[in-house]
Protein backbone atom coordinates (compact mmCIF):
# COMPACT_ATOMS: atom_id res chain seq x y z
CA UNK A 1 0.00 0.00 0.00
CA UNK A 2 1.32 3.44 -0.93
CA UNK A 3 1.87 5.50 2.19
CA UNK A 4 3.42 8.79 3.25
CA UNK A 5 4.41 9.29 6.88
CA UNK A 6 5.41 12.65 8.30
CA UNK A 7 7.13 13.53 11.53
CA UNK A 8 6.87 15.15 13.90
CA UNK A 9 3.10 15.55 14.04
CA UNK A 10 3.57 18.99 15.57
CA UNK A 11 6.46 21.25 16.44
CA UNK A 12 6.90 24.46 18.39
CA UNK A 13 9.99 26.58 17.84
CA UNK A 14 11.11 30.10 18.69
CA UNK A 15 11.29 32.77 16.04
CA UNK A 16 14.68 32.85 14.36
CA UNK A 17 15.43 29.18 14.99
CA UNK A 18 15.83 26.49 12.34
CA UNK A 19 13.82 23.30 12.06
CA UNK A 20 13.59 20.19 9.93
CA UNK A 21 10.48 18.28 9.00
CA UNK A 22 10.60 14.67 7.84
CA UNK A 23 8.70 12.70 5.23
CA UNK A 24 9.08 8.96 4.65
CA UNK A 25 7.25 7.27 1.85
CA UNK A 26 6.53 3.84 0.49
CA UNK A 27 5.25 4.75 -2.94
CA UNK A 28 5.91 2.94 -6.17
CA UNK A 29 6.48 3.76 -8.92
CA UNK A 30 7.68 7.14 -7.70
CA UNK A 31 7.13 10.20 -9.86
CA UNK A 32 7.83 13.23 -7.70
CA UNK A 33 7.47 14.62 -4.21
CA UNK A 34 6.04 17.98 -3.28
CA UNK A 35 5.98 19.97 -0.09
CA UNK A 36 2.92 22.13 0.46
CA UNK A 37 2.36 24.84 3.04
CA UNK A 38 -1.14 25.20 4.43
CA UNK A 39 -1.99 28.24 6.51
CA UNK A 40 -4.85 27.68 8.94
CA UNK A 41 -8.17 27.67 7.11
CA UNK A 42 -6.54 28.25 3.73
CA UNK A 43 -5.79 26.01 0.77
CA UNK A 44 -2.33 24.43 0.54
CA UNK A 45 0.30 26.08 -1.65
CA UNK A 46 3.19 24.26 -3.27
CA UNK A 47 6.64 25.13 -1.89
CA UNK A 48 8.86 22.86 -3.90
CA UNK A 49 8.93 19.76 -6.06
CA UNK A 50 11.56 17.03 -5.96
CA UNK A 51 12.01 14.58 -8.81
CA UNK A 52 13.88 11.29 -8.67
CA UNK A 53 17.20 12.77 -9.77
CA UNK A 54 17.19 15.76 -7.45
CA UNK A 55 18.82 15.72 -4.04
CA UNK A 56 18.36 19.28 -2.85
CA UNK A 57 16.25 22.23 -3.85
CA UNK A 58 15.86 25.60 -2.18
CA UNK A 59 13.07 28.13 -2.20
CA UNK A 60 14.13 31.09 -0.12
CA UNK A 61 14.44 29.96 3.49
CA UNK A 62 13.01 26.55 2.61
CA UNK A 63 15.33 23.75 1.56
CA UNK A 64 14.01 20.34 0.58
CA UNK A 65 16.10 17.21 0.28
CA UNK A 66 15.31 13.85 -1.23
CA UNK A 67 16.99 10.49 -0.77
CA UNK A 68 15.34 8.23 -3.31
CA UNK A 69 17.24 5.20 -2.06
CA UNK A 70 15.92 5.41 1.48
CA UNK A 71 12.65 7.03 0.33
CA UNK A 72 13.01 9.95 2.66
CA UNK A 73 12.59 13.67 2.22
CA UNK A 74 13.10 16.58 4.56
CA UNK A 75 12.09 20.21 4.60
CA UNK A 76 14.47 22.52 6.40
CA UNK A 77 13.32 25.97 7.42
CA UNK A 78 16.02 28.49 8.20
CA UNK A 79 15.67 31.53 10.45
CA UNK A 80 11.99 30.87 11.10
CA UNK A 81 9.47 33.68 11.07
CA UNK A 82 6.06 33.97 12.68
CA UNK A 83 4.52 33.64 9.21
CA UNK A 84 6.01 30.16 8.92
CA UNK A 85 3.39 28.93 11.37
CA UNK A 86 1.37 26.52 9.27
CA UNK A 87 0.94 22.87 8.39
CA UNK A 88 3.48 21.41 6.01
CA UNK A 89 2.23 18.57 3.87
CA UNK A 90 4.32 16.06 1.96
CA UNK A 91 2.65 14.71 -1.20
CA UNK A 92 4.12 11.92 -3.29
CA UNK A 93 2.96 11.34 -6.83
CA UNK A 94 2.70 7.84 -8.21
CA UNK A 95 3.86 7.58 -11.80
CA UNK A 96 1.01 6.74 -14.10
CA UNK A 97 2.13 5.35 -17.41
CA UNK A 98 -1.19 6.37 -18.87
CA UNK A 99 0.29 9.85 -19.05
CA UNK A 100 -2.06 11.61 -16.67
CA UNK A 101 -1.67 13.16 -13.26
CA UNK A 102 -1.08 9.97 -11.42
CA UNK A 103 -2.19 9.18 -7.94
CA UNK A 104 -1.29 11.62 -5.22
CA UNK A 105 -0.51 10.25 -1.78
CA UNK A 106 -0.82 12.82 1.00
CA UNK A 107 0.92 12.78 4.35
CA UNK A 108 -1.06 13.99 7.36
CA UNK A 109 1.18 17.02 7.71
CA UNK A 110 3.37 18.58 10.39
CA UNK A 111 1.86 21.49 12.27
CA UNK A 112 4.55 24.08 12.93
CA UNK A 113 4.07 26.87 15.43
CA UNK A 114 6.64 29.65 15.56
CA UNK A 115 6.55 31.63 18.80
CA UNK A 116 8.00 35.11 19.36
CA UNK B 1 -4.62 33.85 -5.73
CA UNK B 2 -4.49 30.28 -7.05
CA UNK B 3 -7.07 30.90 -9.76
CA UNK B 4 -9.39 28.25 -8.33
CA UNK B 5 -12.74 29.58 -7.13
CA UNK B 6 -14.95 27.82 -4.64
CA UNK B 7 -18.43 28.80 -3.53
CA UNK B 8 -19.89 29.18 -1.04
CA UNK B 9 -17.10 30.04 1.40
CA UNK B 10 -19.26 29.21 4.39
CA UNK B 11 -22.37 27.11 4.71
CA UNK B 12 -24.42 26.24 7.78
CA UNK B 13 -27.14 23.67 7.50
CA UNK B 14 -29.02 21.05 9.48
CA UNK B 15 -28.67 17.30 9.67
CA UNK B 16 -30.48 15.45 6.93
CA UNK B 17 -30.17 18.30 4.47
CA UNK B 18 -28.43 18.40 1.09
CA UNK B 19 -25.90 20.95 -0.13
CA UNK B 20 -23.95 21.59 -3.30
CA UNK B 21 -20.44 22.96 -3.37
CA UNK B 22 -19.12 24.50 -6.54
CA UNK B 23 -15.62 24.76 -7.95
CA UNK B 24 -14.24 26.62 -10.95
CA UNK B 25 -10.75 25.40 -11.84
CA UNK B 26 -7.88 27.49 -13.16
CA UNK B 27 -8.28 28.47 -16.75
CA UNK B 28 -7.15 25.58 -18.92
CA UNK B 29 -6.90 22.99 -16.17
CA UNK B 30 -8.74 19.80 -17.02
CA UNK B 31 -8.35 17.95 -13.72
CA UNK B 32 -10.41 18.75 -10.66
CA UNK B 33 -9.92 17.13 -7.27
CA UNK B 34 -12.08 17.28 -4.16
CA UNK B 35 -10.70 16.90 -0.65
CA UNK B 36 -12.27 16.88 2.80
CA UNK B 37 -10.45 18.25 5.82
CA UNK B 38 -12.00 17.78 9.22
CA UNK B 39 -10.83 19.84 12.20
CA UNK B 40 -7.10 19.37 12.80
CA UNK B 41 -7.00 16.46 10.35
CA UNK B 42 -5.14 15.87 7.14
CA UNK B 43 -6.60 16.21 3.68
CA UNK B 44 -8.73 13.24 2.66
CA UNK B 45 -9.02 12.63 -1.05
CA UNK B 46 -12.60 12.25 -2.22
CA UNK B 47 -12.66 12.16 -6.00
CA UNK B 48 -10.93 13.34 -9.18
CA UNK B 49 -12.37 14.30 -12.53
CA UNK B 50 -10.47 14.75 -15.76
CA UNK B 51 -12.14 16.53 -18.64
CA UNK B 52 -15.60 15.56 -17.49
CA UNK B 53 -14.93 11.97 -16.58
CA UNK B 54 -14.33 10.41 -13.20
CA UNK B 55 -10.64 9.52 -12.98
CA UNK B 56 -10.06 8.33 -9.45
CA UNK B 57 -12.15 7.78 -6.39
CA UNK B 58 -11.00 7.92 -2.81
CA UNK B 59 -12.85 7.65 0.48
CA UNK B 60 -16.05 9.26 -0.75
CA UNK B 61 -19.23 8.29 1.01
CA UNK B 62 -22.19 7.00 -0.99
CA UNK B 63 -24.14 10.02 0.27
CA UNK B 64 -21.71 12.22 -1.63
CA UNK B 65 -21.50 12.61 -5.37
CA UNK B 66 -19.72 14.86 -7.79
CA UNK B 67 -19.57 15.74 -11.42
CA UNK B 68 -17.58 17.87 -13.82
CA UNK B 69 -19.45 19.80 -16.45
CA UNK B 70 -18.50 20.58 -20.07
CA UNK B 71 -17.23 24.02 -19.03
CA UNK B 72 -14.96 22.15 -16.57
CA UNK B 73 -16.48 23.49 -13.38
CA UNK B 74 -17.29 20.85 -10.83
CA UNK B 75 -19.91 20.36 -8.14
CA UNK B 76 -19.78 18.22 -5.03
CA UNK B 77 -23.16 17.16 -3.73
CA UNK B 78 -23.50 16.16 -0.10
CA UNK B 79 -26.80 14.64 0.99
CA UNK B 80 -28.40 13.29 4.17
CA UNK B 81 -25.89 15.37 6.05
CA UNK B 82 -24.59 14.24 9.41
CA UNK B 83 -22.78 16.14 12.14
CA UNK B 84 -19.56 14.39 11.16
CA UNK B 85 -19.71 15.88 7.68
CA UNK B 86 -18.78 19.26 9.13
CA UNK B 87 -15.44 20.07 7.54
CA UNK B 88 -13.54 22.19 5.07
CA UNK B 89 -14.01 20.97 1.53
CA UNK B 90 -11.25 21.88 -0.86
CA UNK B 91 -11.22 21.79 -4.59
CA UNK B 92 -7.95 21.69 -6.49
CA UNK B 93 -7.14 21.79 -10.16
CA UNK B 94 -4.16 20.62 -12.12
CA UNK B 95 -2.75 21.40 -15.50
CA UNK B 96 -3.11 19.10 -18.44
CA UNK B 97 -0.09 17.51 -20.01
CA UNK B 98 0.77 13.91 -19.57
CA UNK B 99 3.90 12.13 -18.57
CA UNK B 100 7.06 13.98 -17.68
CA UNK B 101 5.68 17.33 -18.76
CA UNK B 102 3.08 17.29 -16.04
CA UNK B 103 4.73 18.15 -12.76
CA UNK B 104 1.53 17.45 -10.93
CA UNK B 105 1.18 20.67 -8.98
CA UNK B 106 -2.22 21.11 -7.46
CA UNK B 107 -3.72 24.57 -7.17
CA UNK B 108 -6.16 24.72 -4.29
CA UNK B 109 -9.14 26.94 -3.78
CA UNK B 110 -9.80 28.62 -0.46
CA UNK B 111 -12.27 25.95 0.55
CA UNK B 112 -15.91 25.77 1.53
CA UNK B 113 -16.48 25.48 5.26
CA UNK B 114 -19.53 23.33 5.96
CA UNK B 115 -21.11 23.31 9.39
CA UNK B 116 -23.86 20.79 10.06
CA UNK B 117 -25.95 21.51 13.15
PDB file of C-alpha atoms in Angstrom:
ATOM      1  CA  UNK A   1       0.000   0.000   0.000  1.00  0.00           C
ATOM      2  CA  UNK A   2       1.317   3.440  -0.927  1.00  0.00           C
ATOM      3  CA  UNK A   3       1.866   5.502   2.186  1.00  0.00           C
ATOM      4  CA  UNK A   4       3.419   8.790   3.250  1.00  0.00           C
ATOM      5  CA  UNK A   5       4.408   9.293   6.880  1.00  0.00           C
ATOM      6  CA  UNK A   6       5.406  12.655   8.301  1.00  0.00           C
ATOM      7  CA  UNK A   7       7.132  13.527  11.526  1.00  0.00           C
ATOM      8  CA  UNK A   8       6.872  15.151  13.898  1.00  0.00           C
ATOM      9  CA  UNK A   9       3.104  15.549  14.042  1.00  0.00           C
ATOM     10  CA  UNK A  10       3.570  18.989  15.565  1.00  0.00           C
ATOM     11  CA  UNK A  11       6.456  21.250  16.435  1.00  0.00           C
ATOM     12  CA  UNK A  12       6.897  24.461  18.391  1.00  0.00           C
ATOM     13  CA  UNK A  13       9.989  26.581  17.845  1.00  0.00           C
ATOM     14  CA  UNK A  14      11.111  30.099  18.690  1.00  0.00           C
ATOM     15  CA  UNK A  15      11.290  32.771  16.038  1.00  0.00           C
ATOM     16  CA  UNK A  16      14.682  32.846  14.358  1.00  0.00           C
ATOM     17  CA  UNK A  17      15.428  29.177  14.991  1.00  0.00           C
ATOM     18  CA  UNK A  18      15.826  26.495  12.344  1.00  0.00           C
ATOM     19  CA  UNK A  19      13.818  23.302  12.062  1.00  0.00           C
ATOM     20  CA  UNK A  20      13.593  20.190   9.926  1.00  0.00           C
ATOM     21  CA  UNK A  21      10.479  18.278   9.001  1.00  0.00           C
ATOM     22  CA  UNK A  22      10.603  14.675   7.839  1.00  0.00           C
ATOM     23  CA  UNK A  23       8.701  12.698   5.233  1.00  0.00           C
ATOM     24  CA  UNK A  24       9.083   8.958   4.655  1.00  0.00           C
ATOM     25  CA  UNK A  25       7.248   7.273   1.855  1.00  0.00           C
ATOM     26  CA  UNK A  26       6.525   3.844   0.487  1.00  0.00           C
ATOM     27  CA  UNK A  27       5.248   4.746  -2.942  1.00  0.00           C
ATOM     28  CA  UNK A  28       5.911   2.939  -6.172  1.00  0.00           C
ATOM     29  CA  UNK A  29       6.482   3.756  -8.921  1.00  0.00           C
ATOM     30  CA  UNK A  30       7.679   7.144  -7.699  1.00  0.00           C
ATOM     31  CA  UNK A  31       7.127  10.197  -9.856  1.00  0.00           C
ATOM     32  CA  UNK A  32       7.828  13.232  -7.700  1.00  0.00           C
ATOM     33  CA  UNK A  33       7.466  14.620  -4.208  1.00  0.00           C
ATOM     34  CA  UNK A  34       6.045  17.984  -3.282  1.00  0.00           C
ATOM     35  CA  UNK A  35       5.978  19.966  -0.087  1.00  0.00           C
ATOM     36  CA  UNK A  36       2.922  22.132   0.455  1.00  0.00           C
ATOM     37  CA  UNK A  37       2.359  24.842   3.042  1.00  0.00           C
ATOM     38  CA  UNK A  38      -1.140  25.202   4.430  1.00  0.00           C
ATOM     39  CA  UNK A  39      -1.994  28.242   6.507  1.00  0.00           C
ATOM     40  CA  UNK A  40      -4.848  27.682   8.943  1.00  0.00           C
ATOM     41  CA  UNK A  41      -8.169  27.673   7.113  1.00  0.00           C
ATOM     42  CA  UNK A  42      -6.544  28.246   3.731  1.00  0.00           C
ATOM     43  CA  UNK A  43      -5.786  26.006   0.769  1.00  0.00           C
ATOM     44  CA  UNK A  44      -2.325  24.429   0.535  1.00  0.00           C
ATOM     45  CA  UNK A  45       0.296  26.078  -1.647  1.00  0.00           C
ATOM     46  CA  UNK A  46       3.190  24.256  -3.270  1.00  0.00           C
ATOM     47  CA  UNK A  47       6.636  25.134  -1.885  1.00  0.00           C
ATOM     48  CA  UNK A  48       8.856  22.861  -3.901  1.00  0.00           C
ATOM     49  CA  UNK A  49       8.926  19.758  -6.059  1.00  0.00           C
ATOM     50  CA  UNK A  50      11.556  17.032  -5.963  1.00  0.00           C
ATOM     51  CA  UNK A  51      12.005  14.583  -8.813  1.00  0.00           C
ATOM     52  CA  UNK A  52      13.879  11.294  -8.667  1.00  0.00           C
ATOM     53  CA  UNK A  53      17.196  12.766  -9.773  1.00  0.00           C
ATOM     54  CA  UNK A  54      17.187  15.761  -7.451  1.00  0.00           C
ATOM     55  CA  UNK A  55      18.820  15.724  -4.036  1.00  0.00           C
ATOM     56  CA  UNK A  56      18.358  19.282  -2.846  1.00  0.00           C
ATOM     57  CA  UNK A  57      16.253  22.234  -3.846  1.00  0.00           C
ATOM     58  CA  UNK A  58      15.860  25.604  -2.176  1.00  0.00           C
ATOM     59  CA  UNK A  59      13.067  28.127  -2.203  1.00  0.00           C
ATOM     60  CA  UNK A  60      14.135  31.095  -0.123  1.00  0.00           C
ATOM     61  CA  UNK A  61      14.439  29.960   3.486  1.00  0.00           C
ATOM     62  CA  UNK A  62      13.009  26.549   2.615  1.00  0.00           C
ATOM     63  CA  UNK A  63      15.325  23.752   1.562  1.00  0.00           C
ATOM     64  CA  UNK A  64      14.013  20.340   0.583  1.00  0.00           C
ATOM     65  CA  UNK A  65      16.095  17.206   0.285  1.00  0.00           C
ATOM     66  CA  UNK A  66      15.309  13.850  -1.235  1.00  0.00           C
ATOM     67  CA  UNK A  67      16.994  10.494  -0.773  1.00  0.00           C
ATOM     68  CA  UNK A  68      15.338   8.229  -3.311  1.00  0.00           C
ATOM     69  CA  UNK A  69      17.244   5.202  -2.061  1.00  0.00           C
ATOM     70  CA  UNK A  70      15.917   5.411   1.485  1.00  0.00           C
ATOM     71  CA  UNK A  71      12.650   7.035   0.335  1.00  0.00           C
ATOM     72  CA  UNK A  72      13.013   9.950   2.660  1.00  0.00           C
ATOM     73  CA  UNK A  73      12.592  13.673   2.221  1.00  0.00           C
ATOM     74  CA  UNK A  74      13.103  16.576   4.563  1.00  0.00           C
ATOM     75  CA  UNK A  75      12.092  20.205   4.598  1.00  0.00           C
ATOM     76  CA  UNK A  76      14.474  22.520   6.401  1.00  0.00           C
ATOM     77  CA  UNK A  77      13.322  25.973   7.419  1.00  0.00           C
ATOM     78  CA  UNK A  78      16.022  28.494   8.204  1.00  0.00           C
ATOM     79  CA  UNK A  79      15.665  31.530  10.452  1.00  0.00           C
ATOM     80  CA  UNK A  80      11.993  30.866  11.099  1.00  0.00           C
ATOM     81  CA  UNK A  81       9.471  33.678  11.071  1.00  0.00           C
ATOM     82  CA  UNK A  82       6.063  33.973  12.678  1.00  0.00           C
ATOM     83  CA  UNK A  83       4.522  33.638   9.210  1.00  0.00           C
ATOM     84  CA  UNK A  84       6.012  30.159   8.917  1.00  0.00           C
ATOM     85  CA  UNK A  85       3.391  28.934  11.374  1.00  0.00           C
ATOM     86  CA  UNK A  86       1.370  26.515   9.270  1.00  0.00           C
ATOM     87  CA  UNK A  87       0.937  22.866   8.394  1.00  0.00           C
ATOM     88  CA  UNK A  88       3.481  21.412   6.008  1.00  0.00           C
ATOM     89  CA  UNK A  89       2.234  18.571   3.872  1.00  0.00           C
ATOM     90  CA  UNK A  90       4.318  16.058   1.959  1.00  0.00           C
ATOM     91  CA  UNK A  91       2.653  14.713  -1.197  1.00  0.00           C
ATOM     92  CA  UNK A  92       4.120  11.922  -3.294  1.00  0.00           C
ATOM     93  CA  UNK A  93       2.963  11.339  -6.834  1.00  0.00           C
ATOM     94  CA  UNK A  94       2.703   7.836  -8.206  1.00  0.00           C
ATOM     95  CA  UNK A  95       3.863   7.580 -11.798  1.00  0.00           C
ATOM     96  CA  UNK A  96       1.008   6.739 -14.096  1.00  0.00           C
ATOM     97  CA  UNK A  97       2.131   5.350 -17.406  1.00  0.00           C
ATOM     98  CA  UNK A  98      -1.195   6.374 -18.871  1.00  0.00           C
ATOM     99  CA  UNK A  99       0.293   9.848 -19.048  1.00  0.00           C
ATOM    100  CA  UNK A 100      -2.060  11.611 -16.668  1.00  0.00           C
ATOM    101  CA  UNK A 101      -1.665  13.162 -13.263  1.00  0.00           C
ATOM    102  CA  UNK A 102      -1.081   9.972 -11.423  1.00  0.00           C
ATOM    103  CA  UNK A 103      -2.187   9.175  -7.940  1.00  0.00           C
ATOM    104  CA  UNK A 104      -1.288  11.622  -5.217  1.00  0.00           C
ATOM    105  CA  UNK A 105      -0.512  10.246  -1.782  1.00  0.00           C
ATOM    106  CA  UNK A 106      -0.819  12.820   1.000  1.00  0.00           C
ATOM    107  CA  UNK A 107       0.920  12.781   4.348  1.00  0.00           C
ATOM    108  CA  UNK A 108      -1.062  13.991   7.365  1.00  0.00           C
ATOM    109  CA  UNK A 109       1.182  17.021   7.707  1.00  0.00           C
ATOM    110  CA  UNK A 110       3.369  18.582  10.393  1.00  0.00           C
ATOM    111  CA  UNK A 111       1.864  21.487  12.272  1.00  0.00           C
ATOM    112  CA  UNK A 112       4.546  24.084  12.927  1.00  0.00           C
ATOM    113  CA  UNK A 113       4.070  26.868  15.433  1.00  0.00           C
ATOM    114  CA  UNK A 114       6.642  29.647  15.564  1.00  0.00           C
ATOM    115  CA  UNK A 115       6.546  31.627  18.798  1.00  0.00           C
ATOM    116  CA  UNK A 116       7.999  35.106  19.365  1.00  0.00           C
TER     117      UNK A 116
ATOM    118  CA  UNK B   1      -4.624  33.853  -5.727  1.00  0.00           C
ATOM    119  CA  UNK B   2      -4.492  30.283  -7.050  1.00  0.00           C
ATOM    120  CA  UNK B   3      -7.067  30.901  -9.756  1.00  0.00           C
ATOM    121  CA  UNK B   4      -9.389  28.250  -8.335  1.00  0.00           C
ATOM    122  CA  UNK B   5     -12.737  29.576  -7.130  1.00  0.00           C
ATOM    123  CA  UNK B   6     -14.950  27.818  -4.638  1.00  0.00           C
ATOM    124  CA  UNK B   7     -18.425  28.799  -3.535  1.00  0.00           C
ATOM    125  CA  UNK B   8     -19.889  29.183  -1.043  1.00  0.00           C
ATOM    126  CA  UNK B   9     -17.100  30.043   1.402  1.00  0.00           C
ATOM    127  CA  UNK B  10     -19.258  29.208   4.395  1.00  0.00           C
ATOM    128  CA  UNK B  11     -22.375  27.113   4.713  1.00  0.00           C
ATOM    129  CA  UNK B  12     -24.417  26.241   7.782  1.00  0.00           C
ATOM    130  CA  UNK B  13     -27.144  23.669   7.499  1.00  0.00           C
ATOM    131  CA  UNK B  14     -29.017  21.051   9.484  1.00  0.00           C
ATOM    132  CA  UNK B  15     -28.672  17.296   9.670  1.00  0.00           C
ATOM    133  CA  UNK B  16     -30.477  15.452   6.931  1.00  0.00           C
ATOM    134  CA  UNK B  17     -30.172  18.301   4.465  1.00  0.00           C
ATOM    135  CA  UNK B  18     -28.431  18.401   1.092  1.00  0.00           C
ATOM    136  CA  UNK B  19     -25.902  20.945  -0.126  1.00  0.00           C
ATOM    137  CA  UNK B  20     -23.951  21.586  -3.302  1.00  0.00           C
ATOM    138  CA  UNK B  21     -20.438  22.960  -3.373  1.00  0.00           C
ATOM    139  CA  UNK B  22     -19.117  24.497  -6.541  1.00  0.00           C
ATOM    140  CA  UNK B  23     -15.618  24.756  -7.949  1.00  0.00           C
ATOM    141  CA  UNK B  24     -14.238  26.619 -10.954  1.00  0.00           C
ATOM    142  CA  UNK B  25     -10.746  25.400 -11.843  1.00  0.00           C
ATOM    143  CA  UNK B  26      -7.885  27.492 -13.164  1.00  0.00           C
ATOM    144  CA  UNK B  27      -8.283  28.475 -16.750  1.00  0.00           C
ATOM    145  CA  UNK B  28      -7.146  25.585 -18.925  1.00  0.00           C
ATOM    146  CA  UNK B  29      -6.898  22.985 -16.171  1.00  0.00           C
ATOM    147  CA  UNK B  30      -8.744  19.799 -17.021  1.00  0.00           C
ATOM    148  CA  UNK B  31      -8.351  17.952 -13.720  1.00  0.00           C
ATOM    149  CA  UNK B  32     -10.415  18.748 -10.661  1.00  0.00           C
ATOM    150  CA  UNK B  33      -9.917  17.125  -7.274  1.00  0.00           C
ATOM    151  CA  UNK B  34     -12.083  17.278  -4.163  1.00  0.00           C
ATOM    152  CA  UNK B  35     -10.703  16.900  -0.648  1.00  0.00           C
ATOM    153  CA  UNK B  36     -12.271  16.880   2.802  1.00  0.00           C
ATOM    154  CA  UNK B  37     -10.448  18.248   5.816  1.00  0.00           C
ATOM    155  CA  UNK B  38     -11.997  17.784   9.221  1.00  0.00           C
ATOM    156  CA  UNK B  39     -10.830  19.837  12.198  1.00  0.00           C
ATOM    157  CA  UNK B  40      -7.103  19.367  12.796  1.00  0.00           C
ATOM    158  CA  UNK B  41      -7.003  16.462  10.354  1.00  0.00           C
ATOM    159  CA  UNK B  42      -5.139  15.874   7.142  1.00  0.00           C
ATOM    160  CA  UNK B  43      -6.598  16.212   3.681  1.00  0.00           C
ATOM    161  CA  UNK B  44      -8.731  13.244   2.664  1.00  0.00           C
ATOM    162  CA  UNK B  45      -9.016  12.626  -1.052  1.00  0.00           C
ATOM    163  CA  UNK B  46     -12.596  12.246  -2.219  1.00  0.00           C
ATOM    164  CA  UNK B  47     -12.661  12.162  -6.004  1.00  0.00           C
ATOM    165  CA  UNK B  48     -10.934  13.341  -9.176  1.00  0.00           C
ATOM    166  CA  UNK B  49     -12.370  14.303 -12.529  1.00  0.00           C
ATOM    167  CA  UNK B  50     -10.467  14.747 -15.755  1.00  0.00           C
ATOM    168  CA  UNK B  51     -12.140  16.528 -18.641  1.00  0.00           C
ATOM    169  CA  UNK B  52     -15.601  15.564 -17.494  1.00  0.00           C
ATOM    170  CA  UNK B  53     -14.931  11.971 -16.576  1.00  0.00           C
ATOM    171  CA  UNK B  54     -14.333  10.414 -13.198  1.00  0.00           C
ATOM    172  CA  UNK B  55     -10.641   9.522 -12.984  1.00  0.00           C
ATOM    173  CA  UNK B  56     -10.062   8.330  -9.446  1.00  0.00           C
ATOM    174  CA  UNK B  57     -12.152   7.780  -6.390  1.00  0.00           C
ATOM    175  CA  UNK B  58     -11.004   7.920  -2.811  1.00  0.00           C
ATOM    176  CA  UNK B  59     -12.854   7.649   0.476  1.00  0.00           C
ATOM    177  CA  UNK B  60     -16.046   9.257  -0.746  1.00  0.00           C
ATOM    178  CA  UNK B  61     -19.235   8.287   1.007  1.00  0.00           C
ATOM    179  CA  UNK B  62     -22.190   7.003  -0.988  1.00  0.00           C
ATOM    180  CA  UNK B  63     -24.144  10.024   0.268  1.00  0.00           C
ATOM    181  CA  UNK B  64     -21.708  12.223  -1.631  1.00  0.00           C
ATOM    182  CA  UNK B  65     -21.504  12.611  -5.375  1.00  0.00           C
ATOM    183  CA  UNK B  66     -19.724  14.862  -7.789  1.00  0.00           C
ATOM    184  CA  UNK B  67     -19.566  15.739 -11.418  1.00  0.00           C
ATOM    185  CA  UNK B  68     -17.576  17.874 -13.816  1.00  0.00           C
ATOM    186  CA  UNK B  69     -19.453  19.804 -16.445  1.00  0.00           C
ATOM    187  CA  UNK B  70     -18.496  20.579 -20.069  1.00  0.00           C
ATOM    188  CA  UNK B  71     -17.233  24.017 -19.030  1.00  0.00           C
ATOM    189  CA  UNK B  72     -14.960  22.146 -16.571  1.00  0.00           C
ATOM    190  CA  UNK B  73     -16.479  23.491 -13.379  1.00  0.00           C
ATOM    191  CA  UNK B  74     -17.293  20.851 -10.829  1.00  0.00           C
ATOM    192  CA  UNK B  75     -19.906  20.357  -8.145  1.00  0.00           C
ATOM    193  CA  UNK B  76     -19.778  18.224  -5.029  1.00  0.00           C
ATOM    194  CA  UNK B  77     -23.159  17.162  -3.733  1.00  0.00           C
ATOM    195  CA  UNK B  78     -23.504  16.160  -0.097  1.00  0.00           C
ATOM    196  CA  UNK B  79     -26.804  14.635   0.994  1.00  0.00           C
ATOM    197  CA  UNK B  80     -28.398  13.286   4.166  1.00  0.00           C
ATOM    198  CA  UNK B  81     -25.890  15.373   6.049  1.00  0.00           C
ATOM    199  CA  UNK B  82     -24.591  14.236   9.411  1.00  0.00           C
ATOM    200  CA  UNK B  83     -22.775  16.142  12.138  1.00  0.00           C
ATOM    201  CA  UNK B  84     -19.560  14.392  11.156  1.00  0.00           C
ATOM    202  CA  UNK B  85     -19.707  15.884   7.684  1.00  0.00           C
ATOM    203  CA  UNK B  86     -18.780  19.257   9.130  1.00  0.00           C
ATOM    204  CA  UNK B  87     -15.437  20.075   7.540  1.00  0.00           C
ATOM    205  CA  UNK B  88     -13.540  22.194   5.073  1.00  0.00           C
ATOM    206  CA  UNK B  89     -14.008  20.965   1.535  1.00  0.00           C
ATOM    207  CA  UNK B  90     -11.247  21.883  -0.856  1.00  0.00           C
ATOM    208  CA  UNK B  91     -11.224  21.786  -4.589  1.00  0.00           C
ATOM    209  CA  UNK B  92      -7.954  21.690  -6.489  1.00  0.00           C
ATOM    210  CA  UNK B  93      -7.136  21.791 -10.156  1.00  0.00           C
ATOM    211  CA  UNK B  94      -4.159  20.623 -12.116  1.00  0.00           C
ATOM    212  CA  UNK B  95      -2.752  21.396 -15.505  1.00  0.00           C
ATOM    213  CA  UNK B  96      -3.110  19.099 -18.441  1.00  0.00           C
ATOM    214  CA  UNK B  97      -0.089  17.512 -20.010  1.00  0.00           C
ATOM    215  CA  UNK B  98       0.774  13.910 -19.573  1.00  0.00           C
ATOM    216  CA  UNK B  99       3.898  12.131 -18.569  1.00  0.00           C
ATOM    217  CA  UNK B 100       7.056  13.984 -17.681  1.00  0.00           C
ATOM    218  CA  UNK B 101       5.683  17.335 -18.756  1.00  0.00           C
ATOM    219  CA  UNK B 102       3.075  17.292 -16.035  1.00  0.00           C
ATOM    220  CA  UNK B 103       4.730  18.147 -12.765  1.00  0.00           C
ATOM    221  CA  UNK B 104       1.530  17.450 -10.928  1.00  0.00           C
ATOM    222  CA  UNK B 105       1.181  20.672  -8.979  1.00  0.00           C
ATOM    223  CA  UNK B 106      -2.223  21.112  -7.460  1.00  0.00           C
ATOM    224  CA  UNK B 107      -3.717  24.574  -7.172  1.00  0.00           C
ATOM    225  CA  UNK B 108      -6.162  24.720  -4.293  1.00  0.00           C
ATOM    226  CA  UNK B 109      -9.139  26.941  -3.782  1.00  0.00           C
ATOM    227  CA  UNK B 110      -9.804  28.620  -0.457  1.00  0.00           C
ATOM    228  CA  UNK B 111     -12.271  25.951   0.552  1.00  0.00           C
ATOM    229  CA  UNK B 112     -15.907  25.766   1.535  1.00  0.00           C
ATOM    230  CA  UNK B 113     -16.480  25.477   5.262  1.00  0.00           C
ATOM    231  CA  UNK B 114     -19.526  23.331   5.961  1.00  0.00           C
ATOM    232  CA  UNK B 115     -21.106  23.308   9.388  1.00  0.00           C
ATOM    233  CA  UNK B 116     -23.858  20.794  10.065  1.00  0.00           C
ATOM    234  CA  UNK B 117     -25.951  21.511  13.155  1.00  0.00           C
TER     235      UNK B 117
END
